[in-house]
Short mmCIF file of C-alpha atoms and ligand atoms in Angstrom, two decimals:
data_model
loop_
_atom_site.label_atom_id
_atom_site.label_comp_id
_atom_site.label_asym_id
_atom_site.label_seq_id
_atom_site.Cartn_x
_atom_site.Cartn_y
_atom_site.Cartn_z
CA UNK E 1 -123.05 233.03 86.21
CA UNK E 2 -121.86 235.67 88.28
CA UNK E 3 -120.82 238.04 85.25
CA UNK E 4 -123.86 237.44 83.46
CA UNK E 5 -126.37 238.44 86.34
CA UNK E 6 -123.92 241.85 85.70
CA UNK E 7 -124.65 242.75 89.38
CA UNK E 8 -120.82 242.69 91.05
CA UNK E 9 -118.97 239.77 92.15
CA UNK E 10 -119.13 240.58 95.25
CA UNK E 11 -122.67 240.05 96.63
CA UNK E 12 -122.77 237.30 94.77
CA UNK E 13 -119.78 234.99 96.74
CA UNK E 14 -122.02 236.51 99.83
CA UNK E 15 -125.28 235.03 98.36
CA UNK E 16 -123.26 231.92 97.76
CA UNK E 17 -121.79 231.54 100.98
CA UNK E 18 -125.52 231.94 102.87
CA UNK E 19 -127.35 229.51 99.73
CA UNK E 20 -124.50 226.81 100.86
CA UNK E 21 -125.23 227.45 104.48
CA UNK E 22 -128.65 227.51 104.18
CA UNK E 23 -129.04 224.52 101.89
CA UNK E 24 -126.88 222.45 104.23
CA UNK E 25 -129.68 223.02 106.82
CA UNK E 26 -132.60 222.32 104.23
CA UNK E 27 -130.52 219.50 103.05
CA UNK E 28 -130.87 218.02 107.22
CA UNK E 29 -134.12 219.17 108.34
CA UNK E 30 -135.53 217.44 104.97
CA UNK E 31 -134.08 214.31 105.86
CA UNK E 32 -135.02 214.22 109.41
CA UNK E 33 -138.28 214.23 107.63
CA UNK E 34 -137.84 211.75 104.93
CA UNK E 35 -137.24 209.36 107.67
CA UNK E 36 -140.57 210.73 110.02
CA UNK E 37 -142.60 209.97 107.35
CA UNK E 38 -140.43 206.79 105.89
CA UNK E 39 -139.47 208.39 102.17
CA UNK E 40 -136.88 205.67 101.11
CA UNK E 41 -137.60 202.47 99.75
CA UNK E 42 -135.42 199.20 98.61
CA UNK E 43 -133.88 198.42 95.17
CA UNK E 44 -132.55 194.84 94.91
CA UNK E 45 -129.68 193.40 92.61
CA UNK E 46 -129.11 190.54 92.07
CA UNK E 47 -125.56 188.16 92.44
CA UNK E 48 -125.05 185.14 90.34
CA UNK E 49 -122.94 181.63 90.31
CA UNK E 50 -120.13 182.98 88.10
CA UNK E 51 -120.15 179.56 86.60
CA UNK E 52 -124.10 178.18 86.46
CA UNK E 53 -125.64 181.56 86.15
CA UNK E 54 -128.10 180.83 89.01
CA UNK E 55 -129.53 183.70 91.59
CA UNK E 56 -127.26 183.26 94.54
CA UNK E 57 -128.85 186.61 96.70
CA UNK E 58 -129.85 190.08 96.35
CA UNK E 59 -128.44 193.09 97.70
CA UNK E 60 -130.39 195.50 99.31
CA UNK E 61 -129.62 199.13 98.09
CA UNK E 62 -131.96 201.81 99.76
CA UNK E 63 -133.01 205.16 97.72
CA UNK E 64 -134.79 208.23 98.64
CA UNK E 65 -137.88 208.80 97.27
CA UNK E 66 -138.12 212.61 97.60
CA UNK E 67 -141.73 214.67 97.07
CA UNK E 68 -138.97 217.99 96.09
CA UNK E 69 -136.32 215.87 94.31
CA UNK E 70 -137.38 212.37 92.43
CA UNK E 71 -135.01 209.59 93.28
CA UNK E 72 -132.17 209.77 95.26
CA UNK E 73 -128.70 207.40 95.45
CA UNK E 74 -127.52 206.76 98.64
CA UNK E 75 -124.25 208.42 98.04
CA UNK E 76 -126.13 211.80 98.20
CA UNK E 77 -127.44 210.89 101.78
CA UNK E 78 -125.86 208.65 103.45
CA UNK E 79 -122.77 210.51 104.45
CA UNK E 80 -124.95 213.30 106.03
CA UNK E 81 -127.07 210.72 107.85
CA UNK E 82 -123.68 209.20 109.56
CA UNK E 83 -122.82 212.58 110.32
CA UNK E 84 -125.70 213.86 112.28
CA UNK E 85 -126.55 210.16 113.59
CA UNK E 86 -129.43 209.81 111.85
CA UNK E 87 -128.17 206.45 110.28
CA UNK E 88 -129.24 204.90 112.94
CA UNK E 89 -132.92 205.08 112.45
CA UNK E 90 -132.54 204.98 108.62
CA UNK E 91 -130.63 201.27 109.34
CA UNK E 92 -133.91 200.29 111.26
CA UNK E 93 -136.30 201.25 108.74
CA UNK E 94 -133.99 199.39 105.91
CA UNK E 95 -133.92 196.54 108.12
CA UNK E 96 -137.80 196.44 108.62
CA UNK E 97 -138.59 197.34 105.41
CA UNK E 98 -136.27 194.24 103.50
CA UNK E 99 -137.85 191.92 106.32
CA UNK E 100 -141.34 193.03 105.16
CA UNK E 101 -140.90 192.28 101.76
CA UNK E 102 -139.33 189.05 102.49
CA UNK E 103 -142.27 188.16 104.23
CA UNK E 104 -144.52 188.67 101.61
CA UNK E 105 -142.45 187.18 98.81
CA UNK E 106 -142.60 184.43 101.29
CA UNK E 107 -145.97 184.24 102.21
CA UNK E 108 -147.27 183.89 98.29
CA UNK E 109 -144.86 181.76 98.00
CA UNK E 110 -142.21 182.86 95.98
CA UNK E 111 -138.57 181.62 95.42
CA UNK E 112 -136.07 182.90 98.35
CA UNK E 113 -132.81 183.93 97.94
CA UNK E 114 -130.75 185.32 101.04
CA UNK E 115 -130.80 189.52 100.87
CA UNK E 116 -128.29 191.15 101.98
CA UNK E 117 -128.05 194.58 104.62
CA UNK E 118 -125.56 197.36 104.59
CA UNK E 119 -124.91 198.61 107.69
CA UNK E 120 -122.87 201.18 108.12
CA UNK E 121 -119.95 201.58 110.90
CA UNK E 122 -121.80 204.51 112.62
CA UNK E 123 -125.01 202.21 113.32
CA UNK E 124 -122.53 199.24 115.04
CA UNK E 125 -120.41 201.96 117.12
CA UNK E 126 -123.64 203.03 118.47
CA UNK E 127 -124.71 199.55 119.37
CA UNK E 128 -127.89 197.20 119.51
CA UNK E 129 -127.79 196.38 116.03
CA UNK E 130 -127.58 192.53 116.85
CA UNK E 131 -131.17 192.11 119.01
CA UNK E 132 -132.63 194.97 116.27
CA UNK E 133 -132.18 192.23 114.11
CA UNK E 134 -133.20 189.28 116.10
CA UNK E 135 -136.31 191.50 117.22
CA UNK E 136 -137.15 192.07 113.36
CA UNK E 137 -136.46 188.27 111.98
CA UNK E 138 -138.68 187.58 114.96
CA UNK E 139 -141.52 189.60 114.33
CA UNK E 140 -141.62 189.22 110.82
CA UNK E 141 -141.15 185.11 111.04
CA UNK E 142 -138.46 184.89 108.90
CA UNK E 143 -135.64 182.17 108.96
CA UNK E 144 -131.97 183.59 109.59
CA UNK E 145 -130.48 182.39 106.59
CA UNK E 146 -132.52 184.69 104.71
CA UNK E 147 -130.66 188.06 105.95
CA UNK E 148 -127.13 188.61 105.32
CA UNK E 149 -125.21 191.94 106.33
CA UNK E 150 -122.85 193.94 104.68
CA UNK E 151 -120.01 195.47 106.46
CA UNK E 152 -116.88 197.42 105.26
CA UNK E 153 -113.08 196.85 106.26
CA UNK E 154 -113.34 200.22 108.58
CA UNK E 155 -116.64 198.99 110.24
CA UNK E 156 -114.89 195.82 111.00
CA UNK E 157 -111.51 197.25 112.22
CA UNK E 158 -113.17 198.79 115.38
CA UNK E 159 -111.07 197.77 118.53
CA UNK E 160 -114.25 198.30 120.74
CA UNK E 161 -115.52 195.07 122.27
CA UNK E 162 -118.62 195.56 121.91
CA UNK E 163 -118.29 195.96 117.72
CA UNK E 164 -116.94 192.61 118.48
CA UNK E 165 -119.68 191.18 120.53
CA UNK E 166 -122.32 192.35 118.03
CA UNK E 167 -120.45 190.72 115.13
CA UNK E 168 -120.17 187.39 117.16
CA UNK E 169 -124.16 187.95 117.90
CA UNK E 170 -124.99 188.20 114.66
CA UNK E 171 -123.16 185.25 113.47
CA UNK E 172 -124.51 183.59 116.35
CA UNK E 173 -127.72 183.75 114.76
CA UNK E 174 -127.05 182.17 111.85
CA UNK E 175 -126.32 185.09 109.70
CA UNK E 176 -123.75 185.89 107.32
CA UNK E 177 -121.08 188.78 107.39
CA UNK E 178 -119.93 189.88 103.94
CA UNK E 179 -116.82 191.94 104.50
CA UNK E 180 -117.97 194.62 101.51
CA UNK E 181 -115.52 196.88 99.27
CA UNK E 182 -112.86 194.59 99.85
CA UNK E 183 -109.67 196.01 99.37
CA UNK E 184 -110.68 200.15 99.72
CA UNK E 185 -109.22 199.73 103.71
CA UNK E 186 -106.97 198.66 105.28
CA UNK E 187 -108.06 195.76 107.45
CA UNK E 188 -105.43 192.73 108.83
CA UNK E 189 -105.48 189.02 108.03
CA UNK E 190 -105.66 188.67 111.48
CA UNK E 191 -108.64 190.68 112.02
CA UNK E 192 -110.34 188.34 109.26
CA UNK E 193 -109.71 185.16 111.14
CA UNK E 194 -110.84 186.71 114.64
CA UNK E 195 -114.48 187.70 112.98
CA UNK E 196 -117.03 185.15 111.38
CA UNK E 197 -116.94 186.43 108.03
CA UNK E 198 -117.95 183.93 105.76
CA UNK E 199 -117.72 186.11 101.95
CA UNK E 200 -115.64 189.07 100.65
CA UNK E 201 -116.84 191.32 97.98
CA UNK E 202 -114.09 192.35 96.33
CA UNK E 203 -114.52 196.05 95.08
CA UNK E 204 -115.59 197.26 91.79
CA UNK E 205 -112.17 199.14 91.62
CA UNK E 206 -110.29 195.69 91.30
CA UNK E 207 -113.12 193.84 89.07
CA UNK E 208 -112.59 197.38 86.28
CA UNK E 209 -108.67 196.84 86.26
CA UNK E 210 -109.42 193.08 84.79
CA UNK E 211 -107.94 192.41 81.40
CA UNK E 212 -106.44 195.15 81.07
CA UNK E 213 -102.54 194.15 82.24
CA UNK E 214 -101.20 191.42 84.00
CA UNK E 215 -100.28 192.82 87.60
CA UNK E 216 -104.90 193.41 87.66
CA UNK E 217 -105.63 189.81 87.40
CA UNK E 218 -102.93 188.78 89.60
CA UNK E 219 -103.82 190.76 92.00
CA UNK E 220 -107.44 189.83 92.24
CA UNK E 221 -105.96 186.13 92.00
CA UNK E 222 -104.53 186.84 94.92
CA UNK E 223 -107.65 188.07 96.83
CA UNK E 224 -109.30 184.60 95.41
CA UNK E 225 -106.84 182.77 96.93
CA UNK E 226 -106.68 184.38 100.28
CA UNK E 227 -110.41 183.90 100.61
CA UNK E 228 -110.11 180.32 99.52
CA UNK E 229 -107.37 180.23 102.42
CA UNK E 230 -109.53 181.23 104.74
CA UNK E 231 -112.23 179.29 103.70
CA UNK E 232 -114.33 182.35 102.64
CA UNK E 233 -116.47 182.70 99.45
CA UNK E 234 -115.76 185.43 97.02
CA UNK E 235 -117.86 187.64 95.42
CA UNK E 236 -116.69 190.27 92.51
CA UNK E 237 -118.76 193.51 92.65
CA UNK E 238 -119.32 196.07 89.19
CA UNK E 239 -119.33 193.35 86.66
CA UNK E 240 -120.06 194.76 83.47
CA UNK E 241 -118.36 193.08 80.72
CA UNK E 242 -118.29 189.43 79.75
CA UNK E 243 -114.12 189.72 79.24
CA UNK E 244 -114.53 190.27 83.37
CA UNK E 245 -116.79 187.26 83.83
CA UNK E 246 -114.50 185.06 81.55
CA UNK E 247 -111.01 186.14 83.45
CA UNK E 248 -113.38 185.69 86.51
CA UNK E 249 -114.47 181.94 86.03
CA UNK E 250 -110.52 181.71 85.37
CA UNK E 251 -109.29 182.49 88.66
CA UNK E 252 -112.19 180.64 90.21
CA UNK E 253 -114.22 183.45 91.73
CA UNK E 254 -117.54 181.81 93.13
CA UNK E 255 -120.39 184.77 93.14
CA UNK E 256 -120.41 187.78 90.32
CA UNK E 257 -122.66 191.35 90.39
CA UNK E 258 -122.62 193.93 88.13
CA UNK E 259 -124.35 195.83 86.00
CA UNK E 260 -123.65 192.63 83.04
CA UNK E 261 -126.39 190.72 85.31
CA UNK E 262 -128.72 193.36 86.51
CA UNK E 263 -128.31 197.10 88.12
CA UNK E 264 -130.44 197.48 90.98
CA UNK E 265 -134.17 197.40 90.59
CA UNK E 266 -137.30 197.73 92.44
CA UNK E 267 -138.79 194.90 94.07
CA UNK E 268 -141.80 194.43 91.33
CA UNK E 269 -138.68 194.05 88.89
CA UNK E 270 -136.64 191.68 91.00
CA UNK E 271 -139.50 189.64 91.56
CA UNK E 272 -139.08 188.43 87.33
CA UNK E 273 -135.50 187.86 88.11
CA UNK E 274 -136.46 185.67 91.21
CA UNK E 275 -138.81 183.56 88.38
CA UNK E 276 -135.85 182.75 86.20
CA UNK E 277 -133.42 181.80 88.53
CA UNK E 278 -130.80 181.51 86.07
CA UNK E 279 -129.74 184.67 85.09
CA UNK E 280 -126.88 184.20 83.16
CA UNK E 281 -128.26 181.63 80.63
CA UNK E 282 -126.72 183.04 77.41
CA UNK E 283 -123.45 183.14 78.90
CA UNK E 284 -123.14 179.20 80.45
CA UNK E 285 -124.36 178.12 77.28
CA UNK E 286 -122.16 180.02 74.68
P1 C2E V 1 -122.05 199.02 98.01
O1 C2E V 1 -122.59 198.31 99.18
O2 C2E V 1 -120.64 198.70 97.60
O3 C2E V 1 -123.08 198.78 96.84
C1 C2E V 1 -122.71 198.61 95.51
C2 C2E V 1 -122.91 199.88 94.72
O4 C2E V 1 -122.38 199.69 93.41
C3 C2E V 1 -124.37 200.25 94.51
O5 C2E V 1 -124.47 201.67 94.46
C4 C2E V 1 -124.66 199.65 93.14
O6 C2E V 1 -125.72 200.29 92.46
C5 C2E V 1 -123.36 199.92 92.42
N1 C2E V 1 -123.13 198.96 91.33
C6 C2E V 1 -123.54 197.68 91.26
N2 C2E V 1 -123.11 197.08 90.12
C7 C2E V 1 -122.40 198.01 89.45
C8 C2E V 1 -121.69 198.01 88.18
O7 C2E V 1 -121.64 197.02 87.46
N3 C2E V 1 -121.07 199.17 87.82
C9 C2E V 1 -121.11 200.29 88.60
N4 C2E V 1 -120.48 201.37 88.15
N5 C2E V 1 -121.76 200.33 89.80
C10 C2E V 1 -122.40 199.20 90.22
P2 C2E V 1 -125.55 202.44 95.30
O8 C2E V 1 -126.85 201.70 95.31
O9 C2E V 1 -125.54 203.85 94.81
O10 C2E V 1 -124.99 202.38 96.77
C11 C2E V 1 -123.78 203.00 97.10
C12 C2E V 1 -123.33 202.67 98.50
O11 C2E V 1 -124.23 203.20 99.47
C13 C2E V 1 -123.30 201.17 98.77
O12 C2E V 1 -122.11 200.62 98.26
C14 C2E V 1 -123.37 201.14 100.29
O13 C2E V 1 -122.10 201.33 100.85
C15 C2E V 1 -124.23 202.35 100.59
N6 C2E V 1 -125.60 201.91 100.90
C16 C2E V 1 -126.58 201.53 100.05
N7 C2E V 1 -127.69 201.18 100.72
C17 C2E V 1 -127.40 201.30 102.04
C18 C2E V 1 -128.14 201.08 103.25
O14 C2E V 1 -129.29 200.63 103.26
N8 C2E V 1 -127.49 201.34 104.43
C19 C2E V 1 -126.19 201.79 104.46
N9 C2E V 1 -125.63 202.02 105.66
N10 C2E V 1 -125.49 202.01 103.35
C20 C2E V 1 -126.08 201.77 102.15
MG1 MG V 2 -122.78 196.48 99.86
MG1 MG V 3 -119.83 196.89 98.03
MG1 MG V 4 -118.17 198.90 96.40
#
């Protein structure tokens, strides 16, 4: 680009240098504003019975609607929002906004699955998320059993007691931990056992090396068993291909997502899905 604006390479690195700079700060102040004025909204996707096909939950996946820049995946922001602490308001409006619309799928009545949170590390270092979410099921007069939350293997690792204590408190209520990207950390079985974790979601990264050599399959066998062990349900993330189901069902994984069921989708969308209940029909019955 540089040789074809034919002005010198050299004010051009400068420009660079101050667009980077000065985007990094655009990129900030606009999200500091997407949250003011509440720009993100919920996509849902679905997880299935591996072997009946039926809706088992939905997990909550936020996006950023932006006025400058359409849609926006959470990969784009949410790094910057742990970095300048942000997160922690963004988790509050997720929260609120996935108890809102479970309290209007459940006031006309609709079929409830549980939906699960991500949470990120950041928001449980900086504490409070446990009453946040008692507050929230409270004010919203939803049951417990209806939220789940999502934490990683490096969220989880914290030695701080009071990472601890807000795990416990959550539990406490009657909600369930899913220890998420299993496998990407490095967490110890004796971590596992000291929190109330009740499901792993083994990452996408282990479900794509299915079928394609022995030593993938045995090694997800091995996470099966493990959680089976510690009398933890299973859940494979980034299905995509019936070959995965199959060797799934094989080595007895309970819960499946992927793309094969359903990406993501707006709430309008999910709502259909929530209808059917039994989203992998075709499959069972072939
Ligand atoms: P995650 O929790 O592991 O979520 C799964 C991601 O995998 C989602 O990406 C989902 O769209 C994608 N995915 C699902 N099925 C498939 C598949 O079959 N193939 C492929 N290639 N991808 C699949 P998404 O929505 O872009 O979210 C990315 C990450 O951002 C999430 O990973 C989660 O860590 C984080 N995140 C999303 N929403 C929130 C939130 O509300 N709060 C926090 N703290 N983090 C969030
Ligand atoms: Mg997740
Ligand atoms: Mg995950
Ligand atoms: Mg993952």
């Amino acid at each position: 680009a540089a040789k074809e604006e034919g002005k010198g390479t050299f004010h051009f690195y400068d420009q660079q240098l101050y667009d980077s700079i000065r985007s990094k700060l655009n990129a900030e102040a606009e999200l500091v504003r997407a949250i003011a004025e509440n720009q993100f909204e919920m996509h849902y996707q679905p997880r299935v019975n591996a072997f009946t096909g039926q809706l088992t939950g939905l997990e909550a996946l936020v996006r950023w609607r932006s006025p400058l820049r359409g849609l926006i995946h959470p990969s784009e922001f949410i790094p910057l929002a742990e970095k300048n602490g942000c997160i922690v308001q963004l988790g509050e409006l997720v929260i609120d906004q996935v108890c809102v619309q479970i309290a209007q799928w459940q006031r006309e009545g609709e079929p409830l699955v549980p939906v699960s949170v991500n949470i990120s590390p950041t928001q449980l270092n900086v504490g409070g998320v446990d009453t946040l979410i008692a507050g929230l099921l409270k004010s919203h007069g939803i049951a417990p059993e209806l939220i789940e939350v999502e934490l990683t293997e490096s969220a989880m690792m914290s030695e701080s007691t009071d990472v601890i204590g807000q795990l416990a408190a959550i539990s406490a209520l009657g909600i369930k931990i899913h220890l998420d990207d299993f496998g990407t950390g490095y967490s110890s079985l004796s971590r596992l056992q000291e929190i109330d974790m009740q499901i792993i979601k083994v990452d996408r990264a282990f479900t794509s090396r299915l079928g394609a050599g022995p030593e993938g399959d045995i090694l997800f066998k091995t996470i099966v068993l493990m959680a089976k062990a510690l009398d933890m349900g299973v859940i494979a993330e980034g299905v995509e291909t019936e070959e995965q189901l199959h060797i799934l069902r094989e080595l007895g994984c309970d819960e499946v997502q992927g793309y094969l069921i359903a990406p993501p989708l707006p709430a309008a969308d999910i709502l259909a899905l929530m209808h059917r209940q039994y989203l992998l029909a075709d499959a069972v019955t072939s």
